[in-house]
């Protein structure tokens, strides 16, 4: 029998397809529960790079092939084998994984985590990096680090306190117990939990709504929501004025068209949906 490890190429670790302006990107190591190996981390950065500025991509969805979203870092290839190369190996592996999560946090397009199954430890990095998250009720989330003897690193502790209450984050991290998709929604790790057979349709629906909106406003908005978390009210107010003025230099016509279709044409109401981008002249 062929040894999977020696035959797995970097390209195989991530799969993607673009359909109707949505890039469906999949962790693609189902036989290893999509654990993140250095190969996968390098390939994911290439895939994100390839898709980020494509005109046919408006939204990116990150999901997993098989039973897992991602079982976290690959304990063998990411930890044991890189540690064997000394500090240089460890730091290189960290910068490859943290690098693509950071890229995803500030991605040009809105991003959605579609959590189809297991989501552990290091998986919380890309989970938080995605702007929205939807999970199967059957999915299982856990900070399992404590179960094998490390702290939740790679940002996972930060993700826990960013998304959950202090008490829940502490319990989650110390106990190493799994929660299901419904509880993950209740605790704020994901937006919604749905039966597995409804998950893709719901995510496609959300992606479609997003792809109908002004792309400059989407990028400005997602960055604003992330940035203002750490600002005082006054700093946020000032930042948002400047961020909007900067966005106007990329797209001054879109918002004018949005106002025009509402005030002059009366063809839509911003309180009820987005203006028709296709009618914008330039
Ligand atoms: N690292 C390396 N290999 C892994 C990982 C991982 N994180 N997760 C699964 N695998 C491998 C298994 O070793 C096994 O390999 P093999 O077929 O060569 O023996 C294969 O994937 C399938 O795994 P099973 O354990 O047989 O799958 P099962 O469906 O029974 O269990 C589960 C799934 C619960 C996800 C289990 O694999 C598991 O506990 N994985 C580890 C989860 C974890 O704690 N991840 C680390 C988080 S901490 C961090 O990311 C820093």
PDB file of N, CA and C and ligand atoms in Angstrom, residues 29-36 67-68 70-79 101 118-124 142-148 150-154 156 178, ligand 1:
ATOM      1  N   UNK A  29      -7.498  17.304   3.712  1.00  0.00           N
ATOM      2  CA  UNK A  29      -6.768  16.137   4.222  1.00  0.00           C
ATOM      3  C   UNK A  29      -7.758  15.315   5.058  1.00  0.00           C
ATOM      4  N   UNK A  30      -8.849  14.870   4.431  1.00  0.00           N
ATOM      5  CA  UNK A  30      -9.907  14.228   5.226  1.00  0.00           C
ATOM      6  C   UNK A  30      -9.416  13.032   6.024  1.00  0.00           C
ATOM      7  N   UNK A  31      -8.463  12.312   5.467  1.00  0.00           N
ATOM      8  CA  UNK A  31      -7.971  11.114   6.177  1.00  0.00           C
ATOM      9  C   UNK A  31      -7.187  11.492   7.443  1.00  0.00           C
ATOM     10  N   UNK A  32      -6.757  12.740   7.530  1.00  0.00           N
ATOM     11  CA  UNK A  32      -6.086  13.254   8.755  1.00  0.00           C
ATOM     12  C   UNK A  32      -6.975  14.279   9.436  1.00  0.00           C
ATOM     13  N   UNK A  33      -8.251  14.207   9.187  1.00  0.00           N
ATOM     14  CA  UNK A  33      -9.254  15.112   9.767  1.00  0.00           C
ATOM     15  C   UNK A  33      -8.872  16.576   9.533  1.00  0.00           C
ATOM     16  N   UNK A  34      -8.241  16.797   8.374  1.00  0.00           N
ATOM     17  CA  UNK A  34      -7.861  18.165   7.952  1.00  0.00           C
ATOM     18  C   UNK A  34      -6.956  18.880   8.956  1.00  0.00           C
ATOM     19  N   UNK A  35      -6.141  18.095   9.636  1.00  0.00           N
ATOM     20  CA  UNK A  35      -5.139  18.706  10.528  1.00  0.00           C
ATOM     21  C   UNK A  35      -4.217  19.582   9.676  1.00  0.00           C
ATOM     22  N   UNK A  36      -3.825  20.714  10.262  1.00  0.00           N
ATOM     23  CA  UNK A  36      -3.007  21.668   9.505  1.00  0.00           C
ATOM     24  C   UNK A  36      -1.525  21.323   9.613  1.00  0.00           C
ATOM     25  N   UNK A  67     -15.174  14.491   7.365  1.00  0.00           N
ATOM     26  CA  UNK A  67     -15.847  14.613   8.669  1.00  0.00           C
ATOM     27  C   UNK A  67     -15.382  15.798   9.495  1.00  0.00           C
ATOM     28  N   UNK A  68     -14.341  16.477   9.076  1.00  0.00           N
ATOM     29  CA  UNK A  68     -13.779  17.554   9.900  1.00  0.00           C
ATOM     30  C   UNK A  68     -13.804  18.887   9.163  1.00  0.00           C
ATOM     31  N   UNK A  70     -11.427  21.344  10.720  1.00  0.00           N
ATOM     32  CA  UNK A  70     -10.009  21.055  10.908  1.00  0.00           C
ATOM     33  C   UNK A  70      -9.766  20.592  12.339  1.00  0.00           C
ATOM     34  N   UNK A  71      -9.044  19.466  12.452  1.00  0.00           N
ATOM     35  CA  UNK A  71      -8.686  18.945  13.783  1.00  0.00           C
ATOM     36  C   UNK A  71      -7.477  19.676  14.343  1.00  0.00           C
ATOM     37  N   UNK A  72      -7.320  20.948  13.981  1.00  0.00           N
ATOM     38  CA  UNK A  72      -6.245  21.758  14.564  1.00  0.00           C
ATOM     39  C   UNK A  72      -4.896  21.490  13.922  1.00  0.00           C
ATOM     40  N   UNK A  73      -3.842  21.811  14.660  1.00  0.00           N
ATOM     41  CA  UNK A  73      -2.507  21.631  14.108  1.00  0.00           C
ATOM     42  C   UNK A  73      -2.194  20.140  14.021  1.00  0.00           C
ATOM     43  N   UNK A  74      -1.404  19.782  13.018  1.00  0.00           N
ATOM     44  CA  UNK A  74      -0.993  18.383  12.870  1.00  0.00           C
ATOM     45  C   UNK A  74       0.074  18.084  13.924  1.00  0.00           C
ATOM     46  N   UNK A  75      -0.294  17.250  14.896  1.00  0.00           N
ATOM     47  CA  UNK A  75       0.607  17.040  16.039  1.00  0.00           C
ATOM     48  C   UNK A  75       1.921  16.399  15.613  1.00  0.00           C
ATOM     49  N   UNK A  76       1.865  15.662  14.531  1.00  0.00           N
ATOM     50  CA  UNK A  76       3.097  15.001  14.065  1.00  0.00           C
ATOM     51  C   UNK A  76       3.896  15.933  13.156  1.00  0.00           C
ATOM     52  N   UNK A  77       3.262  16.405  12.087  1.00  0.00           N
ATOM     53  CA  UNK A  77       4.022  17.168  11.082  1.00  0.00           C
ATOM     54  C   UNK A  77       4.277  18.620  11.498  1.00  0.00           C
ATOM     55  N   UNK A  78       3.309  19.219  12.240  1.00  0.00           N
ATOM     56  CA  UNK A  78       3.483  20.629  12.617  1.00  0.00           C
ATOM     57  C   UNK A  78       4.304  20.755  13.899  1.00  0.00           C
ATOM     58  N   UNK A  79       4.037  19.869  14.883  1.00  0.00           N
ATOM     59  CA  UNK A  79       4.784  19.974  16.147  1.00  0.00           C
ATOM     60  C   UNK A  79       6.018  19.077  16.148  1.00  0.00           C
ATOM     61  N   UNK A 101      -3.469  32.882   8.457  1.00  0.00           N
ATOM     62  CA  UNK A 101      -4.621  33.309   9.264  1.00  0.00           C
ATOM     63  C   UNK A 101      -4.704  34.832   9.262  1.00  0.00           C
ATOM     64  N   UNK A 118     -15.432  18.462  12.946  1.00  0.00           N
ATOM     65  CA  UNK A 118     -14.477  18.758  14.031  1.00  0.00           C
ATOM     66  C   UNK A 118     -13.771  20.102  13.834  1.00  0.00           C
ATOM     67  N   UNK A 119     -13.653  20.854  14.922  1.00  0.00           N
ATOM     68  CA  UNK A 119     -12.891  22.109  14.896  1.00  0.00           C
ATOM     69  C   UNK A 119     -12.141  22.222  16.223  1.00  0.00           C
ATOM     70  N   UNK A 120     -10.832  22.020  16.162  1.00  0.00           N
ATOM     71  CA  UNK A 120     -10.035  21.989  17.390  1.00  0.00           C
ATOM     72  C   UNK A 120      -8.895  22.991  17.372  1.00  0.00           C
ATOM     73  N   UNK A 121      -8.549  23.462  18.566  1.00  0.00           N
ATOM     74  CA  UNK A 121      -7.304  24.175  18.827  1.00  0.00           C
ATOM     75  C   UNK A 121      -6.910  25.200  17.785  1.00  0.00           C
ATOM     76  N   UNK A 122      -5.868  24.893  17.034  1.00  0.00           N
ATOM     77  CA  UNK A 122      -5.375  25.813  16.009  1.00  0.00           C
ATOM     78  C   UNK A 122      -6.450  26.189  15.007  1.00  0.00           C
ATOM     79  N   UNK A 123      -7.486  25.375  14.880  1.00  0.00           N
ATOM     80  CA  UNK A 123      -8.596  25.686  13.974  1.00  0.00           C
ATOM     81  C   UNK A 123      -9.319  26.970  14.369  1.00  0.00           C
ATOM     82  N   UNK A 124      -9.158  27.380  15.634  1.00  0.00           N
ATOM     83  CA  UNK A 124      -9.812  28.616  16.069  1.00  0.00           C
ATOM     84  C   UNK A 124      -9.178  29.843  15.409  1.00  0.00           C
ATOM     85  N   UNK A 142     -13.567  22.286  20.153  1.00  0.00           N
ATOM     86  CA  UNK A 142     -12.867  22.102  21.421  1.00  0.00           C
ATOM     87  C   UNK A 142     -11.491  22.730  21.449  1.00  0.00           C
ATOM     88  N   UNK A 143     -11.147  23.271  22.630  1.00  0.00           N
ATOM     89  CA  UNK A 143      -9.755  23.662  22.878  1.00  0.00           C
ATOM     90  C   UNK A 143      -9.133  22.458  23.579  1.00  0.00           C
ATOM     91  N   UNK A 144      -8.630  21.538  22.767  1.00  0.00           N
ATOM     92  CA  UNK A 144      -8.137  20.262  23.301  1.00  0.00           C
ATOM     93  C   UNK A 144      -6.680  20.351  23.751  1.00  0.00           C
ATOM     94  N   UNK A 145      -6.084  21.528  23.627  1.00  0.00           N
ATOM     95  CA  UNK A 145      -4.672  21.675  24.010  1.00  0.00           C
ATOM     96  C   UNK A 145      -4.404  21.122  25.407  1.00  0.00           C
ATOM     97  N   UNK A 146      -5.298  21.490  26.341  1.00  0.00           N
ATOM     98  CA  UNK A 146      -5.123  21.079  27.738  1.00  0.00           C
ATOM     99  C   UNK A 146      -5.102  19.554  27.857  1.00  0.00           C
ATOM    100  N   UNK A 147      -5.758  18.878  26.914  1.00  0.00           N
ATOM    101  CA  UNK A 147      -5.845  17.416  26.978  1.00  0.00           C
ATOM    102  C   UNK A 147      -4.546  16.730  26.573  1.00  0.00           C
ATOM    103  N   UNK A 148      -3.707  17.443  25.833  1.00  0.00           N
ATOM    104  CA  UNK A 148      -2.421  16.804  25.507  1.00  0.00           C
ATOM    105  C   UNK A 148      -1.230  17.578  26.059  1.00  0.00           C
ATOM    106  N   UNK A 150      -0.579  21.383  26.410  1.00  0.00           N
ATOM    107  CA  UNK A 150      -0.060  22.730  26.125  1.00  0.00           C
ATOM    108  C   UNK A 150      -1.156  23.760  26.389  1.00  0.00           C
ATOM    109  N   UNK A 151      -0.793  25.026  26.314  1.00  0.00           N
ATOM    110  CA  UNK A 151      -1.822  26.080  26.416  1.00  0.00           C
ATOM    111  C   UNK A 151      -2.380  26.339  25.014  1.00  0.00           C
ATOM    112  N   UNK A 152      -3.561  26.943  24.933  1.00  0.00           N
ATOM    113  CA  UNK A 152      -4.118  27.257  23.605  1.00  0.00           C
ATOM    114  C   UNK A 152      -3.353  28.412  22.959  1.00  0.00           C
ATOM    115  N   UNK A 153      -2.380  28.073  22.152  1.00  0.00           N
ATOM    116  CA  UNK A 153      -1.517  29.079  21.510  1.00  0.00           C
ATOM    117  C   UNK A 153      -2.014  29.435  20.127  1.00  0.00           C
ATOM    118  N   UNK A 154      -1.123  30.034  19.348  1.00  0.00           N
ATOM    119  CA  UNK A 154      -1.479  30.391  17.971  1.00  0.00           C
ATOM    120  C   UNK A 154      -2.709  31.285  17.919  1.00  0.00           C
ATOM    121  N   UNK A 156      -5.340  31.002  19.822  1.00  0.00           N
ATOM    122  CA  UNK A 156      -6.591  30.347  20.243  1.00  0.00           C
ATOM    123  C   UNK A 156      -7.144  30.910  21.561  1.00  0.00           C
ATOM    124  N   UNK A 178     -15.691  19.162  24.561  1.00  0.00           N
ATOM    125  CA  UNK A 178     -16.208  19.653  23.282  1.00  0.00           C
ATOM    126  C   UNK A 178     -17.608  20.218  23.439  1.00  0.00           C
TER     127      UNK A 178
HETATM  128  N1  LIG B   1      -2.680  15.844  14.176  1.00  0.00           N
HETATM  129  C1  LIG B   1      -2.174  14.788  13.546  1.00  0.00           C
HETATM  130  N2  LIG B   1      -2.921  13.755  13.118  1.00  0.00           N
HETATM  131  C2  LIG B   1      -4.233  13.839  13.332  1.00  0.00           C
HETATM  132  C3  LIG B   1      -4.834  14.916  13.986  1.00  0.00           C
HETATM  133  C4  LIG B   1      -3.990  15.964  14.415  1.00  0.00           C
HETATM  134  N3  LIG B   1      -4.478  17.060  15.017  1.00  0.00           N
HETATM  135  N4  LIG B   1      -6.162  14.689  14.068  1.00  0.00           N
HETATM  136  C5  LIG B   1      -6.376  13.509  13.467  1.00  0.00           C
HETATM  137  N5  LIG B   1      -5.218  12.989  13.021  1.00  0.00           N
HETATM  138  C6  LIG B   1      -4.989  11.722  12.318  1.00  0.00           C
HETATM  139  C7  LIG B   1      -4.976  10.539  13.243  1.00  0.00           C
HETATM  140  O1  LIG B   1      -3.705  10.363  13.818  1.00  0.00           O
HETATM  141  C8  LIG B   1      -5.332   9.434  12.277  1.00  0.00           C
HETATM  142  O2  LIG B   1      -4.186   9.115  11.515  1.00  0.00           O
HETATM  143  P1  LIG B   1      -3.901   7.602  11.025  1.00  0.00           P
HETATM  144  O3  LIG B   1      -5.082   7.243  10.149  1.00  0.00           O
HETATM  145  O4  LIG B   1      -2.627   7.691  10.294  1.00  0.00           O
HETATM  146  O5  LIG B   1      -3.871   6.785  12.274  1.00  0.00           O
HETATM  147  C9  LIG B   1      -6.319  10.108  11.347  1.00  0.00           C
HETATM  148  O6  LIG B   1      -6.074  11.496  11.441  1.00  0.00           O
HETATM  149  C10 LIG B   1      -7.758   9.877  11.692  1.00  0.00           C
HETATM  150  O7  LIG B   1      -7.926  10.236  13.060  1.00  0.00           O
HETATM  151  P2  LIG B   1      -8.784   9.379  14.077  1.00  0.00           P
HETATM  152  O8  LIG B   1      -8.374   9.829  15.428  1.00  0.00           O
HETATM  153  O9  LIG B   1      -8.662   7.936  13.767  1.00  0.00           O
HETATM  154  O10 LIG B   1     -10.245   9.890  13.680  1.00  0.00           O
HETATM  155  P3  LIG B   1     -11.594   9.872  14.555  1.00  0.00           P
HETATM  156  O11 LIG B   1     -12.656  10.283  13.577  1.00  0.00           O
HETATM  157  O12 LIG B   1     -11.724   8.613  15.313  1.00  0.00           O
HETATM  158  O13 LIG B   1     -11.400  11.058  15.637  1.00  0.00           O
HETATM  159  C11 LIG B   1     -10.785  13.291  16.265  1.00  0.00           C
HETATM  160  C12 LIG B   1     -11.427  12.380  15.193  1.00  0.00           C
HETATM  161  C13 LIG B   1     -11.650  13.317  17.518  1.00  0.00           C
HETATM  162  C14 LIG B   1     -10.713  14.689  15.603  1.00  0.00           C
HETATM  163  C15 LIG B   1      -9.372  12.783  16.631  1.00  0.00           C
HETATM  164  O14 LIG B   1      -8.656  12.529  15.431  1.00  0.00           O
HETATM  165  C16 LIG B   1      -8.580  13.759  17.457  1.00  0.00           C
HETATM  166  O15 LIG B   1      -8.754  13.836  18.666  1.00  0.00           O
HETATM  167  N6  LIG B   1      -7.659  14.517  16.805  1.00  0.00           N
HETATM  168  C17 LIG B   1      -6.836  15.482  17.508  1.00  0.00           C
HETATM  169  C18 LIG B   1      -7.622  16.764  17.807  1.00  0.00           C
HETATM  170  C19 LIG B   1      -6.721  17.738  18.511  1.00  0.00           C
HETATM  171  O16 LIG B   1      -6.615  17.718  19.724  1.00  0.00           O
HETATM  172  N7  LIG B   1      -6.033  18.568  17.728  1.00  0.00           N
HETATM  173  C20 LIG B   1      -4.997  19.454  18.237  1.00  0.00           C
HETATM  174  C21 LIG B   1      -5.617  20.717  18.799  1.00  0.00           C
HETATM  175  S1  LIG B   1      -4.412  21.662  19.621  1.00  0.00           S
HETATM  176  C22 LIG B   1      -3.677  22.589  18.433  1.00  0.00           C
HETATM  177  O17 LIG B   1      -4.146  22.671  17.315  1.00  0.00           O
HETATM  178  C23 LIG B   1      -2.486  23.431  18.794  1.00  0.00           C
END
